[in-house]
Short mmCIF file of C-alpha atoms and ligand atoms in Angstrom, two decimals:
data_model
loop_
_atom_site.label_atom_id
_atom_site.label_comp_id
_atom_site.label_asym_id
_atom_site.label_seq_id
_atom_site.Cartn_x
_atom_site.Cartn_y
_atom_site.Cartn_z
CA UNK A 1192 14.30 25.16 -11.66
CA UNK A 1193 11.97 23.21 -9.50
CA UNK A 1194 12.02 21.23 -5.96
CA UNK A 1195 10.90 17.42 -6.64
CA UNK A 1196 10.83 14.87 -3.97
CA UNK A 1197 13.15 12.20 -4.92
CA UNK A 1198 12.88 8.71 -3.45
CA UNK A 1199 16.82 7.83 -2.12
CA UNK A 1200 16.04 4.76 -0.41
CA UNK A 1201 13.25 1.79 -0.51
CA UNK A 1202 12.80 -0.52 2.21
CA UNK A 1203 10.59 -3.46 3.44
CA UNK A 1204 9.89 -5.88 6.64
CA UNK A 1205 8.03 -8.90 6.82
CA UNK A 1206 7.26 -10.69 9.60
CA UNK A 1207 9.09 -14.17 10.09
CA UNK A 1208 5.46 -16.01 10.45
CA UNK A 1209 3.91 -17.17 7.17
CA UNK A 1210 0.18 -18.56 7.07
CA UNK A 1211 -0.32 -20.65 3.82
CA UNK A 1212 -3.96 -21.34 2.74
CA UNK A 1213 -4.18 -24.86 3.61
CA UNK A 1214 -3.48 -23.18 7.83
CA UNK A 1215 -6.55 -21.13 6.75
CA UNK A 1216 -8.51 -23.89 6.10
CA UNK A 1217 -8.31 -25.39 9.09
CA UNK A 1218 -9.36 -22.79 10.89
CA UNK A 1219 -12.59 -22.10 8.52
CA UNK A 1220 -14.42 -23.48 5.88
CA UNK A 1221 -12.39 -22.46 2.91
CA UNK A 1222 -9.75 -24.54 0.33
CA UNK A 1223 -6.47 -23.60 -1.08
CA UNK A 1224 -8.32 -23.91 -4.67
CA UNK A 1225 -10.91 -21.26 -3.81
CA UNK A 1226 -8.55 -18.78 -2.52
CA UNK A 1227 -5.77 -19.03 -5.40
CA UNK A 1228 -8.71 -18.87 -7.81
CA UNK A 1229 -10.73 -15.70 -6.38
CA UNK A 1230 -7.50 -14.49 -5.20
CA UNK A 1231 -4.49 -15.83 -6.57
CA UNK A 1232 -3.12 -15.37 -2.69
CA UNK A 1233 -0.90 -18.73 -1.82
CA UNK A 1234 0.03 -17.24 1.75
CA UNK A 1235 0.82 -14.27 4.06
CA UNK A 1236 3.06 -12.92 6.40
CA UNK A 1237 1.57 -12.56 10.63
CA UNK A 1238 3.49 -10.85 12.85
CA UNK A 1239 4.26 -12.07 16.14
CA UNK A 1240 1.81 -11.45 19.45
CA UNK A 1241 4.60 -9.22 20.47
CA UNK A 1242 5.36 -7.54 17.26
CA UNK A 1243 3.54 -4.31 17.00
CA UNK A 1244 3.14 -1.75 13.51
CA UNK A 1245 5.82 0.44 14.93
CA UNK A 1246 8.19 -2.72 14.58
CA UNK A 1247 7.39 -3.46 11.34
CA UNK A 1248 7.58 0.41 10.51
CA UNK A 1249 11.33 0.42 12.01
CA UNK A 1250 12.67 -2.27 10.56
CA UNK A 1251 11.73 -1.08 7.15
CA UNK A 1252 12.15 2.47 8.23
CA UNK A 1253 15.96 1.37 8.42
CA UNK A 1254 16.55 -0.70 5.46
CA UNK A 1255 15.32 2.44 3.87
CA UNK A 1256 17.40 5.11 5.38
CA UNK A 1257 20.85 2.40 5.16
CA UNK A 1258 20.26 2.35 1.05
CA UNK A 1259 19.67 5.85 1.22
CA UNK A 1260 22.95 6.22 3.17
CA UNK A 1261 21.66 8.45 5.78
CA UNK A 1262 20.57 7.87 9.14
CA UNK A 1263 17.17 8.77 11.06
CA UNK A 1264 19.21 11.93 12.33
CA UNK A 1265 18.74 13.48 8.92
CA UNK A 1266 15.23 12.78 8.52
CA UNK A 1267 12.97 15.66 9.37
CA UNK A 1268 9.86 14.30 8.91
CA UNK A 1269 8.56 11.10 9.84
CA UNK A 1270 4.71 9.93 8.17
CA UNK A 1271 3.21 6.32 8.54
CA UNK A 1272 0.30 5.44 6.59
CA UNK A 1273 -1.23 2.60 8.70
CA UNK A 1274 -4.89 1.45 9.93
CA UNK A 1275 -3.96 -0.52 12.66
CA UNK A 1276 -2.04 1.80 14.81
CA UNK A 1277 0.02 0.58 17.98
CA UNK A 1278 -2.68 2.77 19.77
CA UNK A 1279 -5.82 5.14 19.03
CA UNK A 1280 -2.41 8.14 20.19
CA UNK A 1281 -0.08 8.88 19.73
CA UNK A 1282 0.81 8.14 16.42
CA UNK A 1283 2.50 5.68 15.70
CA UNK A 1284 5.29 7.27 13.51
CA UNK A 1285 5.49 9.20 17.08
CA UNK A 1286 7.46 5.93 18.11
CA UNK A 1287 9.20 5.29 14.72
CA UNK A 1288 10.27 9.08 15.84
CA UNK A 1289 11.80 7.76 18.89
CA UNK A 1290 13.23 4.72 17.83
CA UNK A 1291 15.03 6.23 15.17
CA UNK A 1292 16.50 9.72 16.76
CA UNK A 1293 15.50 12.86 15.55
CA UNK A 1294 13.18 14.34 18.31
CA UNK A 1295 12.13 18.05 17.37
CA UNK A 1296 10.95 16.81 14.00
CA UNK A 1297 6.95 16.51 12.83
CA UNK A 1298 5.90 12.97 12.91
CA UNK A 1299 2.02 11.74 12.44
CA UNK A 1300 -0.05 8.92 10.59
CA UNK A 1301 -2.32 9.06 7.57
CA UNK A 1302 -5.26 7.03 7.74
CA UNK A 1303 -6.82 6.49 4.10
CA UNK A 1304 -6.59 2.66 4.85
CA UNK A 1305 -5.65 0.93 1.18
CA UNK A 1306 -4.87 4.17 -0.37
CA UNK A 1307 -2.87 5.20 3.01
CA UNK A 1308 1.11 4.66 0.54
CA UNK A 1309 -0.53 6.88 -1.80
CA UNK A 1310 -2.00 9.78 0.04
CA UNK A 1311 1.11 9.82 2.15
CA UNK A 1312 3.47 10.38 -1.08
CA UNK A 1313 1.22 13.31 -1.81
CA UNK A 1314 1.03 14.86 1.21
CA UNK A 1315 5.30 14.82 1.73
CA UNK A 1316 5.61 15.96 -2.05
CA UNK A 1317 3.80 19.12 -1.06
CA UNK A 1318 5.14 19.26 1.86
CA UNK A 1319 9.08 18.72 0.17
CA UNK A 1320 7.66 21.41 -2.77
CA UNK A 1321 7.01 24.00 -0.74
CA UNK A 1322 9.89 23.82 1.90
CA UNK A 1323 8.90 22.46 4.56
CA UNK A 1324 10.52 19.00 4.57
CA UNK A 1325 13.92 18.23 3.09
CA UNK A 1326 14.18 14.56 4.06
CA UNK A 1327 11.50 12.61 4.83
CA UNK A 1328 10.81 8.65 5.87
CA UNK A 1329 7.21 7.46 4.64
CA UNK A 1330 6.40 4.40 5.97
CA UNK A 1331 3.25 2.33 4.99
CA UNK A 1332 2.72 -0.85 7.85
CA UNK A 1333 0.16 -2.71 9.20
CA UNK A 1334 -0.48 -5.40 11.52
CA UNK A 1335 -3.98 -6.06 9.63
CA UNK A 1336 -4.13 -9.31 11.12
CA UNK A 1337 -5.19 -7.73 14.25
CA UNK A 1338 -8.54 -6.61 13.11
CA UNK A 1339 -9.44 -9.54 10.86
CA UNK A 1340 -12.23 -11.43 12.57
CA UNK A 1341 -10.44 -15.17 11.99
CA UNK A 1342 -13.83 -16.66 11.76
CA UNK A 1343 -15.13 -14.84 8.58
CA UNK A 1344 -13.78 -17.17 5.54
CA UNK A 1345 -15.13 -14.22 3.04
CA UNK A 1346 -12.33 -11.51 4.80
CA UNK A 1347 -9.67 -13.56 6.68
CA UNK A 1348 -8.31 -15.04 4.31
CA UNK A 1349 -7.48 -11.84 2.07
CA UNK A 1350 -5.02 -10.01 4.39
CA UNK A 1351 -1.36 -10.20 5.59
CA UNK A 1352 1.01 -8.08 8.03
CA UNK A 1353 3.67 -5.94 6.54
CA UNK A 1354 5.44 -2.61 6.30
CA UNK A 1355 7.37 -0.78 3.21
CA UNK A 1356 9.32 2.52 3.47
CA UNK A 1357 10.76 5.05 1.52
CA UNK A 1358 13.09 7.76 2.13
CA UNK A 1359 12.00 11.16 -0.19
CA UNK A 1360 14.89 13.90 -0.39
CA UNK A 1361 13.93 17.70 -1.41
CA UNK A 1362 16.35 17.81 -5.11
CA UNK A 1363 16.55 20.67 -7.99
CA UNK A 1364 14.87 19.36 -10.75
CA UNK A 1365 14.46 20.94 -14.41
CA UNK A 1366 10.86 20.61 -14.33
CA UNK A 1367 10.18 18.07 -17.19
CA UNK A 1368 9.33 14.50 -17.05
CA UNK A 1369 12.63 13.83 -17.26
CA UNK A 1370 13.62 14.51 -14.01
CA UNK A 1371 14.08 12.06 -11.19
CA UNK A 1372 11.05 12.31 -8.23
CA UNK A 1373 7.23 12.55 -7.75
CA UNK A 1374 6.28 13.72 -11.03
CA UNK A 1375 2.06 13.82 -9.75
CA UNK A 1376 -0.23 12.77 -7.33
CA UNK A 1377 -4.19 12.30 -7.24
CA UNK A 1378 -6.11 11.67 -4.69
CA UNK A 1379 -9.87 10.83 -4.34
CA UNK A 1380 -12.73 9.52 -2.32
CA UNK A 1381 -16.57 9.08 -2.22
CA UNK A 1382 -17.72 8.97 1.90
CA UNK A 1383 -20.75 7.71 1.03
CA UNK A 1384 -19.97 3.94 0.35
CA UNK A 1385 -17.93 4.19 3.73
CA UNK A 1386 -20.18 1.30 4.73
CA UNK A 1387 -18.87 -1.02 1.80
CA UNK A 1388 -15.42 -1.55 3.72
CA UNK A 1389 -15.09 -0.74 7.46
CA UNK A 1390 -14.06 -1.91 10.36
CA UNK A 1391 -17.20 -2.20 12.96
CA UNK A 1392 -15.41 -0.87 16.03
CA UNK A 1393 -13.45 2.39 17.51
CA UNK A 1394 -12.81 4.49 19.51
CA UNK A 1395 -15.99 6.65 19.58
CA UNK A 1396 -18.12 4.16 18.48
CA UNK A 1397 -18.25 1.05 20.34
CA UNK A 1398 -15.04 1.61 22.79
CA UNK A 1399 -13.42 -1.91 20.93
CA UNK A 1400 -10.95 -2.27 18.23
CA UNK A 1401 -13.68 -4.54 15.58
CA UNK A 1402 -13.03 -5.95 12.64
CA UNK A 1403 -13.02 -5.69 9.00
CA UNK A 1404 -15.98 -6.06 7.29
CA UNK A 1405 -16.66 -6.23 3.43
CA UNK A 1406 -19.08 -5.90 0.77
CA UNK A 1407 -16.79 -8.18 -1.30
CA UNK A 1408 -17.87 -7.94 -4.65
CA UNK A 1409 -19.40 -4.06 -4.52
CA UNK A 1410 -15.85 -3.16 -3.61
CA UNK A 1411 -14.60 -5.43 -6.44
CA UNK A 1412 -16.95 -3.84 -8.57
CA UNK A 1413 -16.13 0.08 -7.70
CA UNK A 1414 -11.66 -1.03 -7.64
CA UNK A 1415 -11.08 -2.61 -11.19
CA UNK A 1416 -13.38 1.39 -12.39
CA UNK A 1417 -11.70 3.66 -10.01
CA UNK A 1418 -8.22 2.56 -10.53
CA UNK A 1419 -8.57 2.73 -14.17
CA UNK A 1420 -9.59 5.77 -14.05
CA UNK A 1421 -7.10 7.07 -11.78
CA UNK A 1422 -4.31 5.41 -13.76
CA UNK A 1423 -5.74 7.47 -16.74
CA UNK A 1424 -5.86 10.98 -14.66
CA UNK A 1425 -1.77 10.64 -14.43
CA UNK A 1426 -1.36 9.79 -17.55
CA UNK A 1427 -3.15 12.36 -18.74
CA UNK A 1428 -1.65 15.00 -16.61
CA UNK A 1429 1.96 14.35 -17.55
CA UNK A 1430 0.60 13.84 -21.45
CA UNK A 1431 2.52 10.03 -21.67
CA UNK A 1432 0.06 7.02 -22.68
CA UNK A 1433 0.67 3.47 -20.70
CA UNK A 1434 3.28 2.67 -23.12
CA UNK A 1435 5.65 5.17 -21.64
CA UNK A 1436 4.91 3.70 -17.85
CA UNK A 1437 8.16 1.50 -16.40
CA UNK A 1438 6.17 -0.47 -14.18
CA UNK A 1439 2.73 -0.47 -12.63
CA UNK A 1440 3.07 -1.21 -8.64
CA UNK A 1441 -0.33 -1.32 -7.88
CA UNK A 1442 -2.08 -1.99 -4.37
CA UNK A 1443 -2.09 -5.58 -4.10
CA UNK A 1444 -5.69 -6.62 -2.95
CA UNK A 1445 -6.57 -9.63 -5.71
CA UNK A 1446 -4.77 -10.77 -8.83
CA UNK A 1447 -8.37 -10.63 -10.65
CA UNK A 1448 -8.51 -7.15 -9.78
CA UNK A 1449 -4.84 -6.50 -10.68
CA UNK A 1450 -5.55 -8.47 -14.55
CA UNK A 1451 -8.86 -6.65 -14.77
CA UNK A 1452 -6.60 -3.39 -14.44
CA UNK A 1453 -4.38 -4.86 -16.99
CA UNK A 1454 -6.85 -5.61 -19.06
CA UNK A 1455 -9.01 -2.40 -19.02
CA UNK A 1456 -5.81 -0.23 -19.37
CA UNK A 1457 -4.29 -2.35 -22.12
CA UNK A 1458 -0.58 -2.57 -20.05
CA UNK A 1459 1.68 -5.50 -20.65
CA UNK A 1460 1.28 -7.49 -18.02
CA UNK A 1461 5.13 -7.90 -17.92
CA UNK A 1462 4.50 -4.66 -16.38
CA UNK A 1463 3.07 -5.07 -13.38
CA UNK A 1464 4.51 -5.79 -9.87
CA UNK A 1465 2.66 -8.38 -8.29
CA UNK A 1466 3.20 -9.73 -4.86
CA UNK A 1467 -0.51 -10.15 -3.84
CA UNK A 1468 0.54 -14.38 -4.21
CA UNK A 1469 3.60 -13.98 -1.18
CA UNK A 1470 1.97 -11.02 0.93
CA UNK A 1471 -1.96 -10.74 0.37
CA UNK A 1472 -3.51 -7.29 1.19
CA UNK A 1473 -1.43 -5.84 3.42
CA UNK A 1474 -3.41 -2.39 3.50
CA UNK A 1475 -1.24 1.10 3.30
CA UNK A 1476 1.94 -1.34 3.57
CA UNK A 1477 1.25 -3.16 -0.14
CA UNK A 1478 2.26 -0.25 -2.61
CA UNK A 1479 5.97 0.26 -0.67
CA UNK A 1480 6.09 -3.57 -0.49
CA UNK A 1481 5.49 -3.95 -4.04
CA UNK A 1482 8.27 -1.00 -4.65
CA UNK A 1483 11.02 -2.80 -2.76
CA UNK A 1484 10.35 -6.66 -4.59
CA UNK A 1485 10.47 -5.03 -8.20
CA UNK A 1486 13.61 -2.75 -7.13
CA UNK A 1487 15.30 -5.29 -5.06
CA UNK A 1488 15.04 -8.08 -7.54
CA UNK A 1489 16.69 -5.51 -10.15
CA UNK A 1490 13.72 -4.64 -12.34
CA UNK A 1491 12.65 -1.34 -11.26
CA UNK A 1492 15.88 0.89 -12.10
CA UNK A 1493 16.41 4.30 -11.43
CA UNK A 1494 15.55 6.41 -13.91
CA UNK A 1495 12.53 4.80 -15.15
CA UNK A 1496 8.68 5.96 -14.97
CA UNK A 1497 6.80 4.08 -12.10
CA UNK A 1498 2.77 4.55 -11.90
CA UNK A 1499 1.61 3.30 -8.18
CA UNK A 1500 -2.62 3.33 -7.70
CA UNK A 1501 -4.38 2.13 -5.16
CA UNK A 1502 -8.08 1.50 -3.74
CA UNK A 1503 -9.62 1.20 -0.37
CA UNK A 1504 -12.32 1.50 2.53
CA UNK A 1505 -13.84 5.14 2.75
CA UNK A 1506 -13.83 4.77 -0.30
CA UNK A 1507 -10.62 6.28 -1.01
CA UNK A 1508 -8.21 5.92 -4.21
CA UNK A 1509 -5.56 7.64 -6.26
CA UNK A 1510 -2.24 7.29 -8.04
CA UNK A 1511 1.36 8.70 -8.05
CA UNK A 1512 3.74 8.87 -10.99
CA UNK A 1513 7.24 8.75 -10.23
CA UNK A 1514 11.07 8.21 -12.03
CA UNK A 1515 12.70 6.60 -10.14
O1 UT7 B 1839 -7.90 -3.43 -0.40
C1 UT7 B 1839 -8.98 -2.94 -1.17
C2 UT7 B 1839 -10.22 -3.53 -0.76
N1 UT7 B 1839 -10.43 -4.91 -0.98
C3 UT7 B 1839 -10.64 -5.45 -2.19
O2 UT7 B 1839 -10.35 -4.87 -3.19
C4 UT7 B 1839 -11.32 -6.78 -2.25
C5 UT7 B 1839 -12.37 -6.79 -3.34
N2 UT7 B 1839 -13.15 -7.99 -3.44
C6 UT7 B 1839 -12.62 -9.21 -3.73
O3 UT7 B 1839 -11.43 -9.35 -3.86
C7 UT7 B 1839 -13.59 -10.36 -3.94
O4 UT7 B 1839 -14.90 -9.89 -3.99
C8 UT7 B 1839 -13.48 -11.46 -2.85
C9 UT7 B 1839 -12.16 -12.20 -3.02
C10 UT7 B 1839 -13.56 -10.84 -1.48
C11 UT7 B 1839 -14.61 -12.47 -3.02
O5 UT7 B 1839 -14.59 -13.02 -4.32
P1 UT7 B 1839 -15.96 -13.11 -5.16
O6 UT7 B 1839 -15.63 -13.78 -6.41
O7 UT7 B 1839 -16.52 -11.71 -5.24
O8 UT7 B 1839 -16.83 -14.06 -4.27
P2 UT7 B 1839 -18.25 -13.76 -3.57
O9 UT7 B 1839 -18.10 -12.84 -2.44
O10 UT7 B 1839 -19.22 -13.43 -4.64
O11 UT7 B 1839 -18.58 -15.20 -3.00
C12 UT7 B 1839 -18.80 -16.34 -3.87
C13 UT7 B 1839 -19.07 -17.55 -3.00
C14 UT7 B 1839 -20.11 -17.30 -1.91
O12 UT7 B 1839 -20.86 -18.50 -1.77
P3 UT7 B 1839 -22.34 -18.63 -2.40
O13 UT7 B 1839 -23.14 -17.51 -1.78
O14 UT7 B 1839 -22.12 -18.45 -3.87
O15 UT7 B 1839 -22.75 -19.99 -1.99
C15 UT7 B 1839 -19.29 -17.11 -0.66
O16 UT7 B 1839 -19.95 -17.46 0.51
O17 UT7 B 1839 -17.86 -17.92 -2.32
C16 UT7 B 1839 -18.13 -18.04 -0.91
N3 UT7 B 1839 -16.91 -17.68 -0.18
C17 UT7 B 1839 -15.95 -18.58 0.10
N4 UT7 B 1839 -15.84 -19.89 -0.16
C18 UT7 B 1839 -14.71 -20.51 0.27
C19 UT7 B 1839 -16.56 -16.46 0.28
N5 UT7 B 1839 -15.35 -16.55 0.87
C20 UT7 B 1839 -14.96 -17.85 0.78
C21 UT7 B 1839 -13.81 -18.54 1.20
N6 UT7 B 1839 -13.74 -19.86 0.92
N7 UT7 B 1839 -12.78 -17.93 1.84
#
């Protein structure tokens, strides 16, 4: 027998605020037509001046934990992958913590930016495997509008505000594919094209938030190899080819990217979850987002074999396979 970390719940929030592309080009000089095309984004969700990542965290946080049938008493761990914090500290799953009632419990972010949904699912796995976690909430949210600089057409118009959640419960398994959880995780990154993708501000730096900034097609370039790759590690590791894989949910940063994937790993594209179109990039939130379209519009179904990846600034990247 074996522990695996089985996800019990899915949840998502998105703000009430959409931006369509035509909004976007009134602001700079950009078209619907070249954003659909190098994108295939058609509009994004803003939150509100008063909504903050915590928000977006909770509400999602909760959708999770009600279809999981628990409450955020039960949880004892709480983990938000984000890059735009409420605040440089505490954390901010410090006050999804609060909001949702179980003080005494761990609670901290992951910062991996893109690739934030991914690394968190690896960390709690370990940290379900080897005991020290029973129930957790992993939350991936992001209020990425906050650190776009709205005058840059090449960036702005890429990104969106979200959050997606999932609740993770410690359960016996057999130890085969067959069983329901995390079946593997892999992580990677390469510091030294940290200046590709970055935000040009902090707090030890220059004392101001900043914003994004982006070596568009280098980071293009490095996604559509890395992710391939990655999807091939887990594949390889659990000895199943693509044709055995459910559904890919993969980061959601450009449709070209996503069919490139495709394309490159020879998956049906019937395959794929893709919301990139409704939500844009929204960051560590786009993986759980993904997860709770496909599941709440009945395609993903519990029991079958789900391969997430994902991509971002550092540069960072990896994959998860789970069964649902
Ligand atoms: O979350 C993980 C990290 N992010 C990504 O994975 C994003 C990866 N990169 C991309 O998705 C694409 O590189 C972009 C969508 C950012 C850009 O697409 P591209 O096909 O690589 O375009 P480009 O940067 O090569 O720019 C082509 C042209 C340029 O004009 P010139 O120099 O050819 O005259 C840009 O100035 O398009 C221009 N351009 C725009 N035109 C209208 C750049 N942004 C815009 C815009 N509207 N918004």
């Amino acid at each position: 027998m074996t522990i695996r970390s089985v996800i019990r719940g899915v949840g998502s929030y998105l703000p009430a605020n959409v931006v369509t592309n035509d909004e976007l080009a009134k602001r700079v000089d950009t078209s619907d037509e070249w954003i659909r095309d190098r994108t295939g984004i058609r509009r994004r969700h803003i939150a509100a001046d008063d909504e903050a990542t915590s928000d977006l965290a909770i509400n999602a946080g909760l959708q999770a934990l009600k279809r999981a049938g628990i409450s955020g008493a039960d949880v004892d761990m709480f983990v938000v992958a984000t890059t735009t914090p409420d605040h440089t500290l505490p954390a901010t799953a410090a006050k999804v913590q609060a909001a949702l009632g179980r003080p005494g419990v761990p609670s901290f972010d992951i910062q991996a930016v893109c690739s934030g949904f991914v690394y968190g699912l690896a960390v709690v796995d370990n940290a379900i495997r080897c005991g020290q976690a029973k129930t957790v909430l992993l939350m991936g949210a992001e209020t990425i509008s906050c650190i776009v600089d709205w005058e840059d057409r090449t960036t702005s118009v890429l990104f969106g505000d979200g959050a997606g959640a999932v609740v993770l419960s410690a359960e016996q398994g057999i130890g085969t594919i067959a069983d329901r959880g995390i079946l593997s995780t892999h992580l990677h990154s390469d510091g030294r094209q940290h200046d590709l993708l970055y935000v040009d501000g902090g707090a030890s730096t220059t004392q101001t938030t900043g914003y994004i900034r982006m070596e568009g097609r280098e980071v293009f370039r490095h996604a559509v190899v890395n992710l391939a790759d990655t999807v091939r590690e887990s594949l390889a590791a659990n000895d199943i080819t693509i044709a055995d894989v459910d559904w890919l949910v993969p980061h959601q940063a450009n449709k070209r990217i996503l069919d490139a994937t495709v394309k490159k790993l020879g998956i049906q594209p019937g395959k794929v979850i893709v919301t990139v179109e409704d939500h844009a990039n929204t960051s560590a939130a786009s993986i759980p987002l993904a997860l709770a379209t496909g599941v709440d519009d009945g395609r993903i179904q519990e029991g079958q074999l789900v391969l997430m990846e994902a991509m971002g600034g550092g540069f960072t990247w990896g994959s998860a396979l789970v069964r649902m």
